[in-house]
Amino acid sequence: MDRFVIEGGRPLKGTVAVEGVKNVILPMMCAALMGAEGVTTLKNVPFLQDLKVLMKLIEELGAKAEYIKSDKSVVIDATKIDKTVAPYELVKQMRASFLLSGALLGRFGEFHISMPGGCAIGARPVNFHLNGFKKMGTKVMDKEGLLSATAEKLHGATICLDYPSHTGTENLMMAAALADGVTIIENAACEPEIEDFGNFLNAMGAKITGNGTPTIVIEGVTSLKGIDYTPISDRIVAGTYMVAAALTSGEVRIDNINITHLRIAISKLSDMGVAFDYPADNSLIVKGPSRMTAVDITTMPHPGFPTDLQAPLMACLSVSDGVSFVWETVFENRFTHAAELIRMGANIRVAGDKAIVVGVPSLVGAPVMASDLRAGAALVLAGLAAKGTTIVDRVYHLDRGYDHMETKLAALGANIRRENVRG
Ligand code: EPU
């Protein structure tokens, strides 16, 4: 098991470039399985742990998946698929594997996938996905945790989501792309990743309008083909490096970003006293003040403040001047980083989905444990700003969503190293 050892207190300086976003690359890899002709190549793809798991799953189904390191691309040949069963051993490693369901249902009219369990951040059911599939003519059986779904003739339907679920919207878009007739998804997720995903499906031959809006209209087509595509860059990774620069009173240029996708993060950090410059259309420079000012945050679906940046921002609030109120409305258990930040000297009270953070002048290094991807990121950021040594355990969580985070931070001047601990 790997861990990070961080000697805090160095302002970050330099340039970091952001790669394609995991949370659209994974659905695109699944959607590539709907391309019965041609090969799909996704470019500017970081070789993350989640990607490796999904590549194994894709190969289990009989398709081919290869990562080409030299040009950071993943190539998927789905012309031959001979299975529609995704084994539990792989599915349990990554909830996003459930995105295979919409793709398999669309192309083959069936899927057999283990019910993804809850995870550290919440119960995370898949009822919206399944209800939508059922409206499209699918029968779903749940036997001992294995979900088996079959549709004799998948047909279009009007589906109103109770909540704008991110992967729920993507799964339904995939199934509907190859269904008979028109599907309307109301209260669809509006994240930039959903818009990009719709553009990707259209490039494969789908007919989708309203991508990135609450109403998505999908006119089913009979086939899709493999394509070359470059996914949008990762706004959460960009936001994490923005916070790292701000928190260490550093000055960092972040390249290959879409500034529109980062508006709310920029606005919050500006309110906290962070300065921004824009040297190019797809770059920004973050300049952290000597001490930030406390702000309140409420997480919401896009275009609200993203839940995935709540933990990193809480690391900042821990040392900001004043008192912050944080309300996590998206997931029911996304404050596990708070207890670890408290071990580093933070003053945080959590009550259910709300937290009060009283900013302290500084944090002190301590051994801490990452319990999920973004909680882990928050602890690394706290460690960069803390006095003394911080050891972040269970960095496999970070490897799921940040490509060589320690190398990138070290290139910005951080004193951070990865250690392998046997045990
Ligand atoms: N929900 C249900 N039923 C469903 C689906 C969702 O009740 O059928 C609830 C969830 O339990 C949660 C809320 O709806 O309380 C929102 O969940 P959503 O479905 O939008 O989340 P997700 O699709 O499972 C994706 C990202 C997450 C990100 C959220 C919110 C991927 C692979 N994952 O999850 O990313 O936090 O959207 O934006 O796209 C991360 O990258 O660290 C991460 C957790």
Short mmCIF file of C-alpha atoms and ligand atoms in Angstrom, two decimals:
data_model
loop_
_atom_site.label_atom_id
_atom_site.label_comp_id
_atom_site.label_asym_id
_atom_site.label_seq_id
_atom_site.Cartn_x
_atom_site.Cartn_y
_atom_site.Cartn_z
CA MET A 1 0.00 0.00 0.00
CA ASP A 2 1.38 3.42 -0.95
CA ARG A 3 1.35 6.56 1.13
CA PHE A 4 2.45 10.15 0.62
CA VAL A 5 4.93 11.83 2.91
CA ILE A 6 4.64 15.61 2.78
CA GLU A 7 6.80 18.28 4.40
CA GLY A 8 4.48 21.28 4.39
CA GLY A 9 4.99 24.99 4.21
CA ARG A 10 6.33 25.57 0.70
CA PRO A 11 4.40 27.96 -1.60
CA LEU A 12 3.70 26.23 -4.92
CA LYS A 13 5.10 27.91 -8.03
CA GLY A 14 5.12 26.95 -11.69
CA THR A 15 2.81 25.49 -14.31
CA VAL A 16 0.64 22.42 -14.38
CA ALA A 17 -1.44 21.11 -17.30
CA VAL A 18 -4.75 19.33 -16.83
CA GLU A 19 -5.73 16.23 -18.77
CA GLY A 20 -9.08 14.78 -19.85
CA VAL A 21 -11.75 14.27 -17.21
CA LYS A 22 -12.21 10.83 -15.67
CA ASN A 23 -15.92 11.38 -15.18
CA VAL A 24 -16.53 11.59 -18.91
CA ILE A 25 -13.74 9.27 -20.09
CA LEU A 26 -15.29 6.35 -18.18
CA PRO A 27 -18.78 6.78 -19.75
CA MET A 28 -17.18 7.32 -23.16
CA MET A 29 -15.24 4.06 -22.82
CA CYS A 30 -18.54 2.32 -22.04
CA ALA A 31 -20.32 4.05 -24.91
CA ALA A 32 -17.50 2.93 -27.22
CA LEU A 33 -18.90 -0.59 -26.71
CA MET A 34 -21.97 0.50 -28.69
CA GLY A 35 -19.82 1.06 -31.79
CA ALA A 36 -20.35 -2.13 -33.76
CA GLU A 37 -18.15 -0.78 -36.55
CA GLY A 38 -14.76 0.92 -36.31
CA VAL A 39 -12.53 1.63 -33.36
CA THR A 40 -12.83 4.41 -30.75
CA THR A 41 -9.74 6.38 -29.71
CA LEU A 42 -9.94 8.81 -26.78
CA LYS A 43 -7.09 11.30 -26.52
CA ASN A 44 -5.41 13.24 -23.69
CA VAL A 45 -6.45 10.50 -21.28
CA PRO A 46 -4.65 10.13 -17.92
CA PHE A 47 -3.80 6.51 -17.06
CA LEU A 48 -5.82 6.37 -13.85
CA GLN A 49 -6.62 3.35 -11.71
CA ASP A 50 -10.35 3.57 -12.60
CA LEU A 51 -9.45 3.43 -16.27
CA LYS A 52 -7.40 0.27 -15.73
CA VAL A 53 -10.35 -1.42 -13.99
CA LEU A 54 -12.73 -0.45 -16.79
CA MET A 55 -10.28 -1.71 -19.43
CA LYS A 56 -10.25 -5.11 -17.68
CA LEU A 57 -14.06 -5.15 -17.63
CA ILE A 58 -14.21 -4.28 -21.32
CA GLU A 59 -11.83 -7.14 -22.12
CA GLU A 60 -13.95 -9.50 -19.99
CA LEU A 61 -16.83 -8.77 -22.36
CA GLY A 62 -14.71 -9.83 -25.34
CA ALA A 63 -13.85 -6.36 -26.70
CA LYS A 64 -10.31 -4.96 -26.87
CA ALA A 65 -9.00 -2.05 -24.80
CA GLU A 66 -5.47 -0.72 -24.99
CA TYR A 67 -3.78 2.30 -23.39
CA ILE A 68 -1.08 3.87 -25.53
CA LYS A 69 1.27 5.66 -23.16
CA SER A 70 3.25 7.51 -25.84
CA ASP A 71 0.25 9.59 -26.89
CA LYS A 72 -1.96 9.25 -23.82
CA SER A 73 -4.80 7.61 -25.66
CA VAL A 74 -7.09 4.70 -25.01
CA VAL A 75 -8.22 2.60 -27.95
CA ILE A 76 -11.34 0.44 -27.81
CA ASP A 77 -12.31 -2.06 -30.46
CA ALA A 78 -15.85 -3.25 -29.73
CA THR A 79 -16.57 -4.91 -33.05
CA LYS A 80 -16.58 -8.27 -31.25
CA ILE A 81 -18.31 -8.64 -27.90
CA ASP A 82 -19.37 -12.08 -26.78
CA LYS A 83 -20.54 -11.49 -23.20
CA THR A 84 -22.93 -9.16 -21.43
CA VAL A 85 -21.91 -10.17 -17.91
CA ALA A 86 -19.76 -7.85 -15.79
CA PRO A 87 -18.21 -9.83 -12.90
CA TYR A 88 -18.57 -8.65 -9.31
CA GLU A 89 -14.81 -8.87 -8.63
CA LEU A 90 -14.24 -5.95 -11.01
CA VAL A 91 -17.54 -4.08 -10.56
CA LYS A 92 -16.98 -3.81 -6.81
CA GLN A 93 -13.73 -1.93 -7.41
CA MET A 94 -15.45 0.95 -9.16
CA ARG A 95 -19.06 2.13 -9.05
CA ALA A 96 -18.74 3.71 -12.49
CA SER A 97 -18.72 0.15 -13.93
CA PHE A 98 -22.49 0.41 -13.77
CA LEU A 99 -22.20 2.68 -16.82
CA LEU A 100 -21.75 -0.52 -18.80
CA SER A 101 -25.44 -1.23 -18.26
CA GLY A 102 -26.78 1.50 -20.58
CA ALA A 103 -24.24 0.62 -23.28
CA LEU A 104 -24.94 -3.14 -23.19
CA LEU A 105 -28.70 -2.59 -23.03
CA GLY A 106 -28.55 -0.26 -26.05
CA ARG A 107 -26.46 -2.58 -28.20
CA PHE A 108 -27.59 -6.06 -27.08
CA GLY A 109 -30.90 -5.49 -25.28
CA GLU A 110 -29.51 -7.05 -22.09
CA PHE A 111 -26.98 -6.77 -19.29
CA HIS A 112 -25.98 -8.76 -16.21
CA ILE A 113 -24.12 -6.58 -13.75
CA SER A 114 -23.62 -6.85 -10.03
CA MET A 115 -25.50 -4.22 -8.10
CA PRO A 116 -22.85 -1.61 -7.22
CA GLY A 117 -22.74 -1.33 -3.45
CA GLY A 118 -22.65 1.86 -1.41
CA CYS A 119 -19.33 3.54 -0.86
CA ALA A 120 -17.59 5.82 1.61
CA ILE A 121 -19.55 8.89 0.49
CA GLY A 122 -23.07 7.44 0.58
CA ALA A 123 -25.52 4.66 -0.28
CA ARG A 124 -25.59 5.69 -3.95
CA PRO A 125 -28.50 3.62 -5.24
CA VAL A 126 -29.14 3.09 -8.98
CA ASN A 127 -32.95 3.25 -8.87
CA PHE A 128 -33.14 6.23 -11.29
CA HIS A 129 -31.12 4.27 -13.86
CA LEU A 130 -33.28 1.17 -13.46
CA ASN A 131 -36.60 3.06 -13.45
CA GLY A 132 -35.60 4.73 -16.72
CA PHE A 133 -34.58 1.42 -18.31
CA LYS A 134 -37.94 -0.05 -17.24
CA LYS A 135 -39.82 2.83 -18.89
CA MET A 136 -37.96 1.95 -22.08
CA GLY A 137 -39.35 -1.60 -22.02
CA THR A 138 -36.70 -3.41 -19.96
CA LYS A 139 -37.40 -6.15 -17.44
CA VAL A 140 -34.99 -6.06 -14.53
CA MET A 141 -34.39 -8.95 -12.12
CA ASP A 142 -32.32 -8.70 -8.98
CA LYS A 143 -31.04 -12.12 -7.90
CA GLU A 144 -28.57 -12.28 -5.06
CA GLY A 145 -27.09 -8.91 -5.94
CA LEU A 146 -26.84 -9.60 -9.68
CA LEU A 147 -29.00 -7.29 -11.79
CA SER A 148 -30.15 -8.98 -14.98
CA ALA A 149 -31.99 -6.86 -17.50
CA THR A 150 -33.51 -7.77 -20.85
CA ALA A 151 -35.48 -5.76 -23.38
CA GLU A 152 -37.08 -7.48 -26.34
CA LYS A 153 -37.46 -4.15 -28.06
CA LEU A 154 -35.99 -1.14 -26.32
CA HIS A 155 -38.27 1.83 -27.01
CA GLY A 156 -38.21 5.57 -26.41
CA ALA A 157 -39.93 7.00 -23.34
CA THR A 158 -40.33 10.19 -21.36
CA ILE A 159 -38.26 9.85 -18.20
CA CYS A 160 -38.40 12.43 -15.40
CA LEU A 161 -35.50 12.04 -13.00
CA ASP A 162 -36.23 12.76 -9.32
CA TYR A 163 -32.73 14.26 -9.11
CA PRO A 164 -30.34 15.24 -11.92
CA SER A 165 -28.13 12.16 -11.51
CA HIS A 166 -24.86 12.42 -13.41
CA THR A 167 -24.25 8.77 -14.33
CA GLY A 168 -28.02 8.15 -14.37
CA THR A 169 -28.38 10.67 -17.20
CA GLU A 170 -25.42 9.14 -19.07
CA ASN A 171 -26.72 5.59 -18.73
CA LEU A 172 -30.15 6.56 -20.04
CA MET A 173 -28.63 8.56 -22.91
CA MET A 174 -26.71 5.45 -24.01
CA ALA A 175 -29.68 3.10 -23.90
CA ALA A 176 -31.92 5.67 -25.64
CA ALA A 177 -29.36 6.31 -28.40
CA LEU A 178 -30.07 2.83 -29.82
CA ALA A 179 -33.73 2.51 -28.77
CA ASP A 180 -36.66 2.59 -31.13
CA GLY A 181 -38.22 6.10 -31.16
CA VAL A 182 -37.72 9.24 -29.11
CA THR A 183 -36.66 9.47 -25.46
CA ILE A 184 -36.97 12.64 -23.44
CA ILE A 185 -34.99 12.90 -20.21
CA GLU A 186 -36.41 15.63 -17.95
CA ASN A 187 -34.45 17.04 -14.99
CA ALA A 188 -31.31 15.67 -16.64
CA ALA A 189 -27.88 16.42 -15.18
CA CYS A 190 -26.33 19.57 -16.73
CA GLU A 191 -22.65 19.05 -15.89
CA PRO A 192 -20.17 20.00 -18.65
CA GLU A 193 -19.28 16.28 -18.77
CA ILE A 194 -22.86 15.47 -19.82
CA GLU A 195 -22.71 18.02 -22.64
CA ASP A 196 -19.39 16.56 -23.81
CA PHE A 197 -20.78 13.04 -23.53
CA GLY A 198 -23.76 13.99 -25.74
CA ASN A 199 -21.37 15.53 -28.29
CA PHE A 200 -19.35 12.31 -28.25
CA LEU A 201 -22.44 10.14 -28.80
CA ASN A 202 -23.54 12.42 -31.66
CA ALA A 203 -20.11 12.03 -33.25
CA MET A 204 -20.65 8.24 -33.02
CA GLY A 205 -23.88 8.73 -35.00
CA ALA A 206 -26.50 9.37 -32.27
CA LYS A 207 -29.17 12.05 -32.60
CA ILE A 208 -29.28 13.96 -29.34
CA THR A 209 -30.29 17.55 -28.64
CA GLY A 210 -30.36 19.52 -25.40
CA ASN A 211 -27.02 18.12 -24.13
CA GLY A 212 -26.05 20.02 -21.01
CA THR A 213 -29.60 21.29 -20.39
CA PRO A 214 -32.28 19.84 -18.09
CA THR A 215 -34.22 18.43 -21.09
CA ILE A 216 -32.36 16.03 -23.33
CA VAL A 217 -34.11 14.64 -26.42
CA ILE A 218 -32.74 11.47 -27.98
CA GLU A 219 -34.00 10.12 -31.27
CA GLY A 220 -32.96 6.48 -31.45
CA VAL A 221 -30.77 5.33 -34.37
CA THR A 222 -30.02 1.80 -35.55
CA SER A 223 -26.23 1.78 -35.17
CA LEU A 224 -23.26 3.71 -33.85
CA LYS A 225 -19.64 3.65 -34.99
CA GLY A 226 -16.22 4.06 -33.37
CA ILE A 227 -14.61 7.54 -33.57
CA ASP A 228 -11.59 9.60 -32.48
CA TYR A 229 -12.40 12.10 -29.74
CA THR A 230 -10.67 14.37 -27.23
CA PRO A 231 -12.69 14.68 -24.01
CA ILE A 232 -12.90 18.00 -22.13
CA SER A 233 -10.35 18.66 -19.41
CA ASP A 234 -10.94 17.83 -15.76
CA ARG A 235 -12.48 20.80 -13.91
CA ILE A 236 -12.16 19.04 -10.53
CA VAL A 237 -8.46 18.31 -11.02
CA ALA A 238 -8.01 21.94 -12.14
CA GLY A 239 -9.96 23.10 -9.07
CA THR A 240 -7.77 20.93 -6.83
CA TYR A 241 -4.58 22.57 -8.17
CA MET A 242 -6.21 26.00 -7.84
CA VAL A 243 -6.88 25.27 -4.17
CA ALA A 244 -3.33 23.91 -3.70
CA ALA A 245 -1.86 27.16 -5.06
CA ALA A 246 -4.21 29.31 -2.96
CA LEU A 247 -3.68 27.34 0.24
CA THR A 248 0.12 27.52 0.06
CA SER A 249 0.07 31.27 -0.82
CA GLY A 250 1.66 30.23 -4.08
CA GLU A 251 1.41 31.31 -7.71
CA VAL A 252 0.55 28.60 -10.22
CA ARG A 253 -0.43 28.67 -13.88
CA ILE A 254 -2.94 26.01 -14.85
CA ASP A 255 -3.07 25.10 -18.54
CA ASN A 256 -5.52 23.21 -20.72
CA ILE A 257 -8.64 24.17 -18.82
CA ASN A 258 -12.07 25.47 -19.76
CA ILE A 259 -12.55 28.63 -17.71
CA THR A 260 -16.35 28.55 -18.14
CA HIS A 261 -16.44 25.18 -16.36
CA LEU A 262 -14.57 26.68 -13.41
CA ARG A 263 -16.68 29.82 -12.90
CA ILE A 264 -18.11 28.89 -9.51
CA ALA A 265 -14.77 27.71 -8.15
CA ILE A 266 -13.11 30.94 -9.36
CA SER A 267 -15.92 32.99 -7.83
CA LYS A 268 -15.63 31.27 -4.42
CA LEU A 269 -11.85 31.52 -4.32
CA SER A 270 -12.04 35.19 -5.38
CA ASP A 271 -14.40 35.83 -2.45
CA MET A 272 -11.73 34.23 -0.26
CA GLY A 273 -9.12 36.73 -1.47
CA VAL A 274 -7.44 34.64 -4.18
CA ALA A 275 -6.34 36.60 -7.29
CA PHE A 276 -6.63 35.32 -10.87
CA ASP A 277 -4.97 36.28 -14.16
CA TYR A 278 -5.89 34.91 -17.56
CA PRO A 279 -2.81 34.63 -19.79
CA ALA A 280 -4.68 32.64 -22.50
CA ASP A 281 -8.19 31.40 -23.30
CA ASN A 282 -7.50 28.00 -21.75
CA SER A 283 -5.17 29.02 -18.89
CA LEU A 284 -5.31 30.85 -15.64
CA ILE A 285 -2.85 31.96 -12.99
CA VAL A 286 -3.84 31.56 -9.35
CA LYS A 287 -2.21 33.77 -6.71
CA GLY A 288 -2.90 32.87 -3.11
CA PRO A 289 -3.05 35.60 -0.42
CA SER A 290 -1.09 35.26 2.83
CA ARG A 291 -4.36 34.20 4.49
CA MET A 292 -7.77 33.51 2.94
CA THR A 293 -11.12 34.76 4.20
CA ALA A 294 -13.82 32.32 5.31
CA VAL A 295 -16.83 31.75 3.00
CA ASP A 296 -19.93 29.54 3.14
CA ILE A 297 -20.51 26.78 0.60
CA THR A 298 -23.49 24.69 -0.36
CA THR A 299 -22.86 21.87 -2.80
CA MET A 300 -25.36 21.41 -5.63
CA PRO A 301 -25.64 19.85 -9.06
CA HIS A 302 -24.07 21.95 -11.85
CA PRO A 303 -23.96 24.93 -12.16
CA GLY A 304 -23.88 24.98 -8.34
CA PHE A 305 -20.74 24.42 -6.29
CA PRO A 306 -19.51 20.88 -7.12
CA THR A 307 -19.57 18.28 -4.35
CA ASP A 308 -16.24 16.97 -5.68
CA LEU A 309 -14.54 20.24 -4.63
CA GLN A 310 -16.15 20.44 -1.20
CA ALA A 311 -13.41 18.44 0.55
CA PRO A 312 -10.49 20.31 -1.09
CA LEU A 313 -12.13 23.64 -0.25
CA MET A 314 -12.67 22.56 3.34
CA ALA A 315 -8.89 22.22 3.67
CA CYS A 316 -8.70 25.95 2.77
CA LEU A 317 -11.53 26.94 5.08
CA SER A 318 -9.72 25.21 7.95
CA VAL A 319 -7.05 27.91 7.88
CA SER A 320 -9.10 30.85 6.60
CA ASP A 321 -9.86 33.93 8.65
CA GLY A 322 -13.38 33.56 10.09
CA VAL A 323 -16.14 30.99 10.34
CA SER A 324 -17.53 28.99 7.40
CA PHE A 325 -20.72 27.04 7.04
CA VAL A 326 -20.58 24.06 4.68
CA TRP A 327 -23.72 22.24 3.55
CA GLU A 328 -23.25 19.04 1.54
CA THR A 329 -26.54 18.42 -0.25
CA VAL A 330 -25.48 15.87 -2.90
CA PHE A 331 -24.11 12.92 -0.90
CA GLU A 332 -25.14 11.99 2.63
CA ASN A 333 -21.70 11.05 3.98
CA ARG A 334 -19.11 13.28 2.41
CA PHE A 335 -17.34 14.73 5.44
CA THR A 336 -14.91 11.92 6.30
CA HIS A 337 -12.00 14.31 5.66
CA ALA A 338 -13.23 16.56 8.51
CA ALA A 339 -12.15 14.12 11.23
CA GLU A 340 -8.71 13.83 9.62
CA LEU A 341 -8.37 17.62 9.27
CA ILE A 342 -9.24 17.88 12.97
CA ARG A 343 -6.28 15.57 13.66
CA MET A 344 -4.16 18.22 11.93
CA GLY A 345 -5.45 20.96 14.22
CA ALA A 346 -8.55 22.13 12.31
CA ASN A 347 -11.59 23.30 14.27
CA ILE A 348 -14.57 21.67 12.54
CA ARG A 349 -17.96 20.58 13.88
CA VAL A 350 -20.00 18.22 11.71
CA ALA A 351 -23.72 17.59 12.20
CA GLY A 352 -25.19 15.32 9.51
CA ASP A 353 -24.85 17.05 6.16
CA LYS A 354 -23.66 20.36 7.66
CA ALA A 355 -20.34 21.47 9.03
CA ILE A 356 -19.05 24.58 10.75
CA VAL A 357 -15.40 25.37 10.21
CA VAL A 358 -13.70 27.89 12.48
CA GLY A 359 -10.50 28.91 10.73
CA VAL A 360 -7.29 28.37 12.72
CA PRO A 361 -4.03 30.24 11.95
CA SER A 362 -2.28 27.06 10.74
CA LEU A 363 -2.46 23.26 10.59
CA VAL A 364 0.16 20.86 11.88
CA GLY A 365 1.38 17.74 10.10
CA ALA A 366 -0.01 14.39 11.29
CA PRO A 367 -0.56 10.84 10.01
CA VAL A 368 -3.97 10.83 8.26
CA MET A 369 -5.97 8.42 6.15
CA ALA A 370 -7.71 9.02 2.81
CA SER A 371 -11.16 7.42 2.78
CA ASP A 372 -12.20 8.44 -0.74
CA LEU A 373 -10.76 10.24 -3.73
CA ARG A 374 -11.63 13.85 -2.88
CA ALA A 375 -11.19 13.40 0.88
CA GLY A 376 -7.68 12.17 0.04
CA ALA A 377 -7.06 15.26 -2.11
CA ALA A 378 -8.13 17.51 0.79
CA LEU A 379 -5.61 15.83 3.10
CA VAL A 380 -2.77 16.21 0.61
CA LEU A 381 -3.60 19.90 0.22
CA ALA A 382 -3.77 20.35 3.99
CA GLY A 383 -0.40 18.60 4.27
CA LEU A 384 1.15 21.01 1.75
CA ALA A 385 0.14 23.96 3.93
CA ALA A 386 0.70 22.38 7.36
CA LYS A 387 3.74 22.87 9.57
CA GLY A 388 5.80 19.68 9.76
CA THR A 389 5.28 16.21 8.29
CA THR A 390 1.98 14.82 7.09
CA ILE A 391 1.64 11.18 6.08
CA VAL A 392 -1.38 10.44 3.91
CA ASP A 393 -2.26 6.76 3.95
CA ARG A 394 -4.32 4.85 1.35
CA VAL A 395 -3.28 6.94 -1.62
CA TYR A 396 -4.83 4.31 -3.90
CA HIS A 397 -7.94 6.45 -3.56
CA LEU A 398 -6.05 9.37 -5.09
CA ASP A 399 -4.66 7.21 -7.90
CA ARG A 400 -8.26 6.62 -9.02
CA GLY A 401 -8.65 10.25 -10.11
CA TYR A 402 -5.33 12.13 -10.07
CA ASP A 403 -2.57 11.15 -12.46
CA HIS A 404 0.78 11.08 -10.61
CA MET A 405 -0.38 13.78 -8.25
CA GLU A 406 2.84 13.68 -6.23
CA THR A 407 5.00 14.18 -9.34
CA LYS A 408 2.91 17.14 -10.47
CA LEU A 409 2.97 18.75 -7.03
CA ALA A 410 6.72 18.12 -6.67
CA ALA A 411 7.25 19.85 -10.04
CA LEU A 412 5.49 22.87 -8.49
CA GLY A 413 7.98 22.85 -5.61
CA ALA A 414 6.13 20.74 -3.05
CA ASN A 415 8.14 18.46 -0.80
CA ILE A 416 6.11 15.27 -1.33
CA ARG A 417 7.14 11.70 -1.97
CA ARG A 418 5.41 8.35 -2.44
CA GLU A 419 6.43 5.49 -0.19
CA ASN A 420 5.47 1.88 -0.51
CA VAL A 421 4.57 0.32 2.81
CA ARG A 422 4.47 -3.45 3.02
CA GLY A 423 1.83 -4.89 5.26
N1 EPU B 1 -29.04 8.96 -6.58
C1 EPU B 1 -30.13 8.18 -6.24
N2 EPU B 1 -30.54 7.24 -7.14
C2 EPU B 1 -29.91 7.03 -8.32
C3 EPU B 1 -28.79 7.84 -8.66
C4 EPU B 1 -28.38 8.80 -7.76
O1 EPU B 1 -30.73 8.35 -5.18
O2 EPU B 1 -30.32 6.15 -9.08
C5 EPU B 1 -28.58 10.00 -5.63
C6 EPU B 1 -27.17 9.69 -5.08
O3 EPU B 1 -27.21 8.76 -4.02
C7 EPU B 1 -26.67 11.07 -4.70
C8 EPU B 1 -27.31 11.97 -5.78
O4 EPU B 1 -28.41 11.22 -6.32
O5 EPU B 1 -27.15 11.41 -3.43
C9 EPU B 1 -26.39 12.39 -6.89
O6 EPU B 1 -25.75 11.25 -7.44
P1 EPU B 1 -25.29 11.14 -8.96
O7 EPU B 1 -25.99 10.00 -9.56
O8 EPU B 1 -25.39 12.47 -9.63
O9 EPU B 1 -23.75 10.77 -8.77
P2 EPU B 1 -22.97 9.70 -9.62
O10 EPU B 1 -23.42 9.76 -11.02
O11 EPU B 1 -22.98 8.39 -8.92
C10 EPU B 1 -21.04 11.27 -10.42
C11 EPU B 1 -19.56 11.31 -10.32
C12 EPU B 1 -19.15 11.65 -8.89
C13 EPU B 1 -19.76 13.02 -8.56
C14 EPU B 1 -21.27 12.98 -8.73
C15 EPU B 1 -21.94 14.32 -8.52
C16 EPU B 1 -18.86 9.72 -11.99
C17 EPU B 1 -18.24 8.42 -12.31
N3 EPU B 1 -19.01 10.01 -10.71
O12 EPU B 1 -21.49 10.25 -9.51
O13 EPU B 1 -17.75 11.75 -8.88
O14 EPU B 1 -19.46 13.34 -7.22
O15 EPU B 1 -21.60 12.54 -10.07
O16 EPU B 1 -21.45 15.26 -9.40
O17 EPU B 1 -19.20 10.48 -12.89
C18 EPU B 1 -15.63 11.75 -7.87
O18 EPU B 1 -15.16 11.99 -9.00
O19 EPU B 1 -14.94 11.82 -6.81
C19 EPU B 1 -17.04 11.40 -7.76
C20 EPU B 1 -17.55 10.82 -6.68
#
